[in-house]
Coordinates of C-alpha atoms and ligand atoms in Angstrom, one line a residue:
M1 CA -0.7 0.3 69.5
V2 CA -2.3 3.1 67.1
W3 CA -1.6 1.1 64.2
R4 CA -3.2 -2.0 65.1
A5 CA -6.2 -0.3 66.7
T6 CA -9.4 -0.2 64.7
K7 CA -11.0 3.3 63.5
G8 CA -13.4 3.2 66.6
E9 CA -10.7 1.7 69.2
F10 CA -8.5 5.1 69.1
L11 CA -11.4 7.4 69.1
L12 CA -12.2 6.1 72.5
K13 CA -9.3 4.9 74.0
S14 CA -6.9 8.0 74.0
P15 CA -6.9 11.7 73.6
V16 CA -3.4 11.3 72.1
V17 CA -5.1 9.3 69.5
I18 CA -7.9 11.7 68.9
L19 CA -5.4 14.6 68.6
W20 CA -3.1 12.6 65.8
T21 CA -6.7 11.6 64.3
N22 CA -7.7 15.1 64.0
R23 CA -4.0 15.7 62.5
A24 CA -4.7 13.0 60.0
W25 CA -7.6 14.2 58.9
L26 CA -5.8 17.7 58.5
V27 CA -3.4 15.8 56.4
A28 CA -5.9 13.9 54.7
L29 CA -8.0 17.0 53.7
G30 CA -4.5 18.6 52.5
T31 CA -3.9 15.8 50.4
I32 CA -7.1 15.5 49.1
G33 CA -7.0 19.4 48.0
I34 CA -3.7 18.8 46.7
V35 CA -4.9 15.8 44.4
M36 CA -7.8 17.7 43.1
A37 CA -5.4 20.7 42.1
F38 CA -3.6 18.5 40.1
L39 CA -6.4 17.0 38.8
L40 CA -7.9 20.0 37.7
I41 CA -4.6 20.9 36.2
L42 CA -4.2 17.4 34.4
T43 CA -7.8 17.8 32.8
Y44 CA -7.0 21.3 31.6
V45 CA -3.6 20.0 29.9
S46 CA -5.3 16.9 28.7
V47 CA -8.2 18.9 27.1
K48 CA -5.3 21.1 25.6
V49 CA -3.5 18.3 23.9
S50 CA -6.7 16.4 23.1
A51 CA -8.4 19.4 21.4
P52 CA -6.2 19.2 18.1
L53 CA -7.1 15.2 18.0
S54 CA -10.9 15.8 18.4
E55 CA -10.8 18.9 16.0
A56 CA -8.3 17.1 13.4
V57 CA -10.4 13.6 13.4
C58 CA -14.1 14.1 14.2
G59 CA -16.4 14.9 11.5
K60 CA -14.2 13.8 8.7
T61 CA -15.2 11.2 6.0
I62 CA -13.3 8.3 5.0
V63 CA -13.8 5.8 2.5
I64 CA -12.7 2.2 3.2
D65 CA -12.3 0.1 0.2
P66 CA -11.7 -3.4 0.8
G67 CA -10.5 -4.6 -2.4
H68 CA -11.8 -7.1 -4.9
G69 CA -15.0 -9.2 -3.8
G70 CA -17.5 -11.4 -5.6
I71 CA -16.2 -13.7 -8.5
D72 CA -12.8 -11.6 -8.1
A73 CA -11.3 -13.3 -5.0
G74 CA -7.9 -11.4 -5.2
A75 CA -4.7 -13.5 -4.7
K76 CA -5.1 -16.6 -2.7
G77 CA -3.0 -18.2 0.0
R78 CA -1.6 -21.9 -0.3
S79 CA -4.0 -23.1 2.5
G80 CA -6.6 -21.3 1.0
V81 CA -6.9 -17.7 2.6
M82 CA -8.7 -15.2 0.1
E83 CA -7.6 -11.7 -0.6
K84 CA -11.5 -10.7 -0.9
D85 CA -12.2 -12.1 3.0
V86 CA -9.0 -10.9 4.8
V87 CA -9.5 -7.3 3.4
L88 CA -13.3 -7.2 4.1
D89 CA -12.7 -8.6 7.5
I90 CA -10.3 -5.4 8.1
G91 CA -12.3 -3.0 6.4
L92 CA -15.0 -3.7 8.9
R93 CA -13.1 -3.4 11.9
L94 CA -11.0 -0.1 10.6
A95 CA -14.8 1.2 10.1
D96 CA -15.7 0.3 13.7
L97 CA -12.4 2.1 15.0
F98 CA -13.2 5.4 13.2
N99 CA -16.9 5.5 14.0
R100 CA -15.8 5.1 17.6
A101 CA -13.9 8.2 16.9
A102 CA -16.8 10.1 15.5
V103 CA -15.2 9.6 11.7
Y104 CA -17.9 9.0 8.9
T105 CA -17.1 6.0 7.4
V106 CA -18.2 4.8 3.7
L107 CA -17.5 1.2 2.9
T108 CA -17.2 0.5 -0.8
R109 CA -18.6 -3.2 0.1
N110 CA -19.4 -4.6 3.1
T111 CA -20.7 -8.2 2.3
D112 CA -18.7 -10.4 -0.3
D113 CA -20.1 -9.0 -3.2
G114 CA -18.1 -6.5 -5.3
L115 CA -19.3 -3.1 -5.9
I116 CA -20.7 -4.0 -9.5
E117 CA -21.8 -7.4 -10.5
P118 CA -20.1 -8.6 -13.7
G119 CA -23.3 -9.7 -15.4
N120 CA -22.7 -10.2 -19.1
R121 CA -19.9 -7.3 -19.4
S122 CA -16.3 -8.7 -20.3
H123 CA -13.9 -9.2 -17.3
A124 CA -12.1 -6.0 -18.3
N125 CA -15.2 -3.7 -18.8
W126 CA -16.6 -4.8 -15.5
K127 CA -13.6 -4.6 -13.4
R128 CA -13.3 -1.0 -14.5
L129 CA -16.6 0.0 -14.0
D130 CA -16.1 -1.4 -10.5
L131 CA -13.1 0.5 -9.7
E132 CA -14.8 3.8 -11.4
G133 CA -17.9 3.1 -9.0
R134 CA -15.5 3.0 -5.9
I135 CA -13.9 6.0 -6.8
A136 CA -17.1 8.0 -7.8
L137 CA -18.6 6.7 -4.0
A138 CA -15.8 8.7 -2.7
T139 CA -16.2 11.9 -4.7
E140 CA -20.0 11.7 -4.1
H141 CA -19.3 11.6 -0.2
N142 CA -16.7 14.5 -0.5
A143 CA -14.8 12.1 1.3
D144 CA -11.4 13.5 3.1
I145 CA -9.4 10.4 2.8
Y146 CA -9.5 7.2 0.5
V147 CA -8.0 3.9 2.1
S148 CA -7.9 1.0 0.0
I149 CA -7.2 -2.5 1.5
H150 CA -5.5 -5.4 -0.2
A151 CA -3.3 -8.4 0.4
N152 CA -0.3 -9.0 -1.8
S153 CA 1.1 -12.1 -3.2
F154 CA 4.2 -13.3 -5.3
P155 CA 5.7 -16.5 -6.8
E156 CA 8.1 -16.9 -4.3
Q157 CA 7.1 -17.6 -1.0
V158 CA 10.0 -15.5 0.9
W159 CA 8.4 -12.1 0.1
S160 CA 6.6 -10.7 3.0
G161 CA 5.4 -7.6 4.8
A162 CA 3.0 -5.1 4.8
Q163 CA 3.0 -2.2 2.5
T164 CA 1.4 1.5 1.8
F165 CA 1.5 2.9 -1.7
Y166 CA 0.5 6.3 -2.7
H167 CA 0.4 8.5 -5.8
S168 CA 3.3 10.7 -6.5
K169 CA 0.9 13.5 -7.6
S170 CA -0.2 14.0 -4.0
D171 CA 1.7 15.1 -1.1
D172 CA -0.8 14.5 1.4
A173 CA -1.0 11.2 0.3
K174 CA 2.7 10.6 0.7
E175 CA 2.4 11.7 4.2
L176 CA -0.5 9.7 5.0
A177 CA 1.2 6.7 3.7
I178 CA 4.3 7.3 5.7
A179 CA 2.1 7.7 8.5
I180 CA 0.3 4.1 8.2
Q181 CA 3.5 2.6 7.0
K182 CA 5.1 3.6 10.2
E183 CA 2.3 2.1 12.5
L184 CA 2.3 -1.1 10.4
V185 CA 5.9 -1.6 11.0
S186 CA 5.8 -0.6 14.7
R187 CA 2.9 -2.7 15.3
L188 CA 3.1 -6.0 13.0
G189 CA 7.1 -5.9 12.6
P190 CA 9.8 -7.0 11.9
N191 CA 9.3 -5.2 8.4
L192 CA 11.9 -3.2 6.4
R193 CA 9.3 -2.1 3.6
K194 CA 8.6 1.6 3.3
A195 CA 5.8 3.8 1.9
K196 CA 6.3 3.6 -1.9
T197 CA 4.9 5.1 -4.9
G198 CA 2.2 3.3 -7.2
D199 CA 1.2 5.6 -9.7
D200 CA -0.4 3.0 -12.2
Y201 CA -2.9 1.7 -9.4
F202 CA -6.0 3.0 -11.0
V203 CA -7.9 4.0 -7.3
L204 CA -4.8 6.2 -6.5
R205 CA -4.4 7.7 -10.4
K206 CA -8.4 8.4 -10.4
S207 CA -8.9 9.7 -6.6
T208 CA -9.1 13.5 -5.9
M209 CA -8.5 13.2 -2.3
P210 CA -5.2 11.6 -0.5
A211 CA -5.4 8.2 -1.4
V212 CA -3.5 5.0 -0.2
I213 CA -3.4 1.3 -1.0
V214 CA -2.6 -0.6 2.0
E215 CA -1.2 -4.2 1.4
V216 CA -1.6 -5.9 4.6
G217 CA 0.7 -8.7 3.8
F218 CA 1.8 -11.6 1.2
L219 CA -0.6 -14.5 1.3
S220 CA 1.7 -16.0 -0.7
N221 CA 4.3 -16.1 2.5
P222 CA 2.9 -19.1 4.6
R223 CA 3.8 -17.3 7.7
E224 CA 1.7 -14.1 6.8
E225 CA -0.9 -16.0 5.4
A226 CA -1.3 -18.1 8.6
L227 CA -1.4 -14.7 10.8
L228 CA -4.1 -13.3 8.5
A229 CA -6.2 -16.1 8.9
Q230 CA -6.2 -14.7 12.7
A231 CA -8.8 -12.3 13.7
D232 CA -6.4 -11.0 16.5
Y233 CA -4.0 -10.3 13.9
R234 CA -6.5 -8.7 11.8
K235 CA -7.7 -6.6 14.6
Q236 CA -4.0 -5.5 15.0
V237 CA -3.7 -4.7 11.3
A238 CA -6.9 -2.5 11.5
E239 CA -5.5 -0.7 14.6
A240 CA -2.4 0.2 12.8
V241 CA -4.0 1.6 9.7
F242 CA -6.3 3.6 12.3
Y243 CA -3.7 4.7 14.3
G244 CA -1.5 5.6 11.2
T245 CA -4.6 7.8 9.6
V246 CA -5.4 9.4 13.1
N247 CA -1.7 10.5 13.2
Y248 CA -1.6 11.7 9.8
L249 CA -4.8 13.7 10.5
V250 CA -3.3 15.4 13.4
E251 CA -0.2 16.3 11.8
S252 CA -2.2 18.0 9.0
Y253 CA -4.5 20.0 11.4
K254 CA -1.1 21.1 13.4
K255 CA 0.5 22.3 10.1
G256 CA -2.5 23.8 8.9
R257 CA -2.8 25.7 12.4
L258 CA 0.8 27.0 11.7
Q259 CA 0.1 27.9 8.0
E260 CA -2.6 29.9 9.4
G261 CA -0.4 31.9 12.0
D262 CA 2.4 32.3 9.7
E263 CA 2.3 32.1 5.8
S264 CA 5.9 30.7 5.9
R265 CA 4.8 27.1 6.0
P266 CA 7.6 24.8 7.9
S267 CA 9.2 22.7 5.1
S268 CA 8.0 19.1 5.3
D269 CA 10.1 17.1 7.6
L270 CA 9.6 13.9 5.3
P271 CA 12.8 12.2 4.5
S272 CA 14.1 13.3 1.0
E273 CA 13.8 10.6 -1.6
F274 CA 15.4 10.5 -5.0
T275 CA 12.1 11.3 -7.0
D276 CA 13.3 13.1 -10.0
I277 CA 12.2 11.5 -13.0
Q278 CA 14.9 12.8 -14.7
D279 CA 17.2 11.7 -12.6
Y280 CA 16.0 8.0 -12.9
A281 CA 16.0 8.4 -16.7
S282 CA 19.8 9.3 -16.6
L283 CA 20.9 6.8 -14.3
Y284 CA 18.9 4.2 -16.3
S285 CA 20.4 5.2 -19.4
R286 CA 24.0 5.1 -17.9
A287 CA 23.1 1.8 -16.4
R288 CA 21.9 0.5 -19.5
A289 CA 24.9 1.7 -21.4
A290 CA 27.2 -0.4 -19.0
L291 CA 25.5 -3.7 -19.8
N292 CA 27.2 -3.2 -23.1
L293 CA 24.5 -5.4 -25.0
E294 CA 25.9 -7.1 -28.5
E295 CA 23.8 -6.6 -31.5
N296 CA 21.7 -10.1 -30.7
E297 CA 21.2 -9.4 -27.1
V298 CA 18.6 -8.0 -24.9
A299 CA 17.8 -6.8 -21.6
L300 CA 15.1 -8.8 -20.2
Y301 CA 13.3 -7.6 -16.9
F302 CA 12.6 -10.1 -14.3
A303 CA 11.5 -9.4 -10.4
G304 CA 14.4 -9.5 -7.9
P305 CA 15.2 -12.6 -5.8
T306 CA 14.9 -11.4 -2.5
N307 CA 12.3 -9.9 0.1
F308 CA 14.6 -6.5 -0.1
D309 CA 14.8 -6.4 -3.9
D310 CA 11.3 -6.3 -5.2
D311 CA 11.8 -4.2 -8.2
L312 CA 12.9 -5.4 -11.7
M313 CA 16.7 -6.5 -12.6
P314 CA 17.9 -6.9 -15.9
E315 CA 19.1 -10.4 -17.4
V316 CA 21.2 -10.0 -20.5
R317 CA 20.1 -12.8 -23.1
E318 CA 21.4 -13.5 -26.5
I319 CA 18.5 -14.3 -29.1
P320 CA 20.4 -15.5 -32.4
G321 CA 19.7 -13.5 -35.3
L322 CA 18.0 -11.1 -33.6
G323 CA 20.3 -8.3 -35.0
A324 CA 19.5 -9.5 -38.4
E325 CA 15.8 -9.4 -38.1
S326 CA 14.6 -6.8 -40.3
N327 CA 10.5 -6.6 -39.6
P328 CA 10.2 -4.6 -35.9
D329 CA 7.0 -6.6 -35.3
S330 CA 9.0 -10.0 -35.5
R331 CA 11.8 -8.7 -33.6
A332 CA 9.5 -7.0 -30.7
S333 CA 7.6 -10.2 -30.9
R334 CA 10.6 -12.7 -30.3
V335 CA 11.7 -10.6 -27.3
V336 CA 8.3 -11.1 -25.8
Q337 CA 8.9 -14.8 -26.4
E338 CA 11.7 -14.8 -24.3
L339 CA 10.5 -12.8 -21.4
I340 CA 7.3 -15.2 -21.5
K341 CA 10.2 -18.2 -20.8
G342 CA 11.2 -16.5 -17.6
P343 CA 14.3 -16.2 -16.3
A344 CA 17.5 -18.5 -17.1
R345 CA 17.8 -21.6 -15.6
G346 CA 20.2 -21.4 -12.5
S347 CA 19.2 -17.7 -12.5
V348 CA 18.1 -16.1 -8.9
L349 CA 15.5 -13.9 -10.5
C350 CA 11.8 -14.4 -10.5
P351 CA 9.5 -14.8 -13.2
T352 CA 6.9 -11.9 -14.1
L353 CA 4.7 -13.5 -16.3
P354 CA 2.3 -16.5 -15.1
R355 CA 2.5 -19.9 -16.7
G356 CA 0.7 -20.6 -19.8
T357 CA 0.7 -17.0 -21.0
C358 CA 0.8 -16.9 -24.9
L359 CA 1.8 -14.4 -27.4
K360 CA -1.2 -13.5 -29.6
S361 CA 0.6 -10.7 -31.7
V362 CA 2.8 -7.5 -31.6
K363 CA 2.1 -4.7 -34.0
I364 CA 4.4 -1.3 -33.7
V365 CA 2.5 2.1 -35.1
D366 CA 4.4 5.2 -34.4
N367 CA 6.5 3.7 -31.9
V368 CA 4.0 2.2 -29.8
A369 CA 3.9 -1.4 -29.5
Y370 CA 0.4 -3.2 -29.2
V371 CA 1.2 -6.4 -27.8
D372 CA -1.7 -8.8 -27.3
F373 CA -1.7 -11.7 -24.7
S374 CA -3.9 -14.9 -24.0
E375 CA -6.3 -14.9 -21.2
E376 CA -3.8 -16.6 -19.2
L377 CA -1.9 -13.6 -18.4
M378 CA -4.8 -13.0 -16.4
E379 CA -6.3 -16.1 -15.1
N380 CA -3.0 -17.5 -13.8
H381 CA -1.6 -14.4 -12.3
W382 CA -0.7 -14.9 -8.8
G383 CA -2.5 -11.2 -7.7
G384 CA -1.1 -8.7 -6.0
S385 CA -0.7 -4.9 -6.5
R386 CA 2.8 -4.6 -6.6
A387 CA 3.2 -8.2 -8.3
E388 CA 1.0 -7.0 -11.0
E389 CA 3.0 -4.0 -11.4
L390 CA 6.2 -6.0 -11.8
T391 CA 4.4 -8.1 -14.4
V392 CA 3.2 -4.8 -16.3
Y393 CA 6.4 -2.9 -16.4
S394 CA 8.4 -6.1 -17.1
I395 CA 6.9 -6.3 -20.3
V396 CA 7.3 -2.4 -20.8
N397 CA 10.7 -1.7 -19.6
T398 CA 11.9 -4.8 -21.8
L399 CA 10.0 -3.8 -25.2
T400 CA 10.9 -0.2 -24.9
D401 CA 14.6 -1.0 -24.7
V402 CA 14.1 -2.3 -28.4
P403 CA 14.9 0.3 -31.1
G404 CA 11.5 2.0 -32.7
I405 CA 9.5 1.6 -29.5
K406 CA 8.6 4.2 -26.9
E407 CA 5.6 2.9 -25.6
V408 CA 3.5 -0.1 -24.9
Q409 CA 0.0 -0.9 -24.7
I410 CA -1.1 -4.4 -23.4
L411 CA -4.0 -5.9 -24.4
I412 CA -5.7 -9.1 -23.2
E413 CA -7.6 -11.2 -25.9
G414 CA -7.6 -8.3 -28.0
L415 CA -9.3 -6.0 -25.7
V416 CA -7.8 -2.6 -24.3
S417 CA -8.5 -1.4 -21.0
S418 CA -7.9 -5.0 -19.5
T419 CA -6.4 -5.7 -16.3
I420 CA -3.9 -8.6 -15.0
A421 CA -4.7 -8.8 -11.3
G422 CA -7.6 -5.8 -10.9
H423 CA -5.5 -3.0 -9.6
I424 CA -4.1 -1.6 -12.9
I425 CA -6.2 -0.7 -15.9
L426 CA -4.4 -0.9 -18.9
D427 CA -6.1 1.7 -20.7
E428 CA -3.3 3.7 -22.2
P429 CA 0.2 3.0 -23.9
L430 CA 2.8 2.9 -20.9
S431 CA 6.3 4.5 -20.9
P432 CA 9.0 3.1 -19.0
N433 CA 9.3 3.0 -15.8
F434 CA 12.7 3.8 -14.4
D435 CA 11.7 3.8 -10.7
I436 CA 10.9 0.1 -10.9
I437 CA 14.3 -0.8 -11.6
E438 CA 17.0 -1.6 -9.0
F439 CA 20.0 -0.1 -10.3
K440 CA 22.7 -1.7 -8.2
Q441 CA 22.4 -4.8 -9.8
F442 CA 23.7 -3.3 -13.1
Ligands
ZN1 ZN1 -5.5 -6.8 -4.7

């Protein structure tokens, strides 16, 4: 009866019920007291927990750099999705997320236009000025972090997965890249890609604060192109970059606090990596010796065949009469011509030089090979920072294998400081990159 009665009924009908009701009030008051005490404790704990978050994040300045823009569309997907549009949208969403967390943001562009208009400058001059301007903006604003957003591309459709790059000069950039990559993988997976060094990327080379390039996926992969065309997916990408950056800031803050209290900073918990350049060089020379090249043979470096082998791999090729070639410039020129032809018929490897590329000249001076290509190297390139890096080092690593060449200066239409796809400025002779070679294939 009590359970079915309305509130008004049991107050009037029975003293037992009234007694029960009084006890109920006591129980209710007690419960409310316990809940309030619990809430107070919870509030205290949550303030304690979130305090580092707000102190670590609020008031920071982050430069968000959506790559390319204007007449430089960057990479293009088969169904027409353009890198410049995708990265601008993600950049704007990212800025919004940071602003809501009381983080100052500086966008290097918030419209379709690039930072600097080409005017009547040469392509090389304009791209360099544009990239320099983006870094200058970050320096002017005394930014704490620089996040450049790009989309990748490759001649083979199979390559996929978002990936974050950093410069090996900065441990902080490495930690930031690892934190962002972790969120990209957990939120957008499946993806086996790891944070990777990209020491030749201009913005990473020139930045004075922790800087990363986030390649949000491959526009050359139809599945990822379709995903990147969806607003909801771009929102998830922005969230992944946001949470990765926040996690990095909180971790840095905690380490800073530990350091303040105790001079003996704990050793980094980053996975140990094989980064000693000397080790790479000796591994490379041993691996190269194992190729056992004949007098007329060279090792040509092409891109790996699968999504998990996005490094350079050697193909041994015989060039008749190469050993008897006495002119070093002609010898180097013949090797580059073979590289332009691409991997041998039936090879699983991928080309690194775009169709239509012509070699204009090779001149060796003081062990530096000056290699001049036609504009198709730039105009027909498929874009993407990693793909650009593979193109550059397929040329550099192949040529520095030729006796008498230690460094390579790549030129386009006779110009130094050119760029093939807008991420690497070819402003100085380059040494071979041992880190970019897949050793297991030797
Ligand atoms: Zn790009």
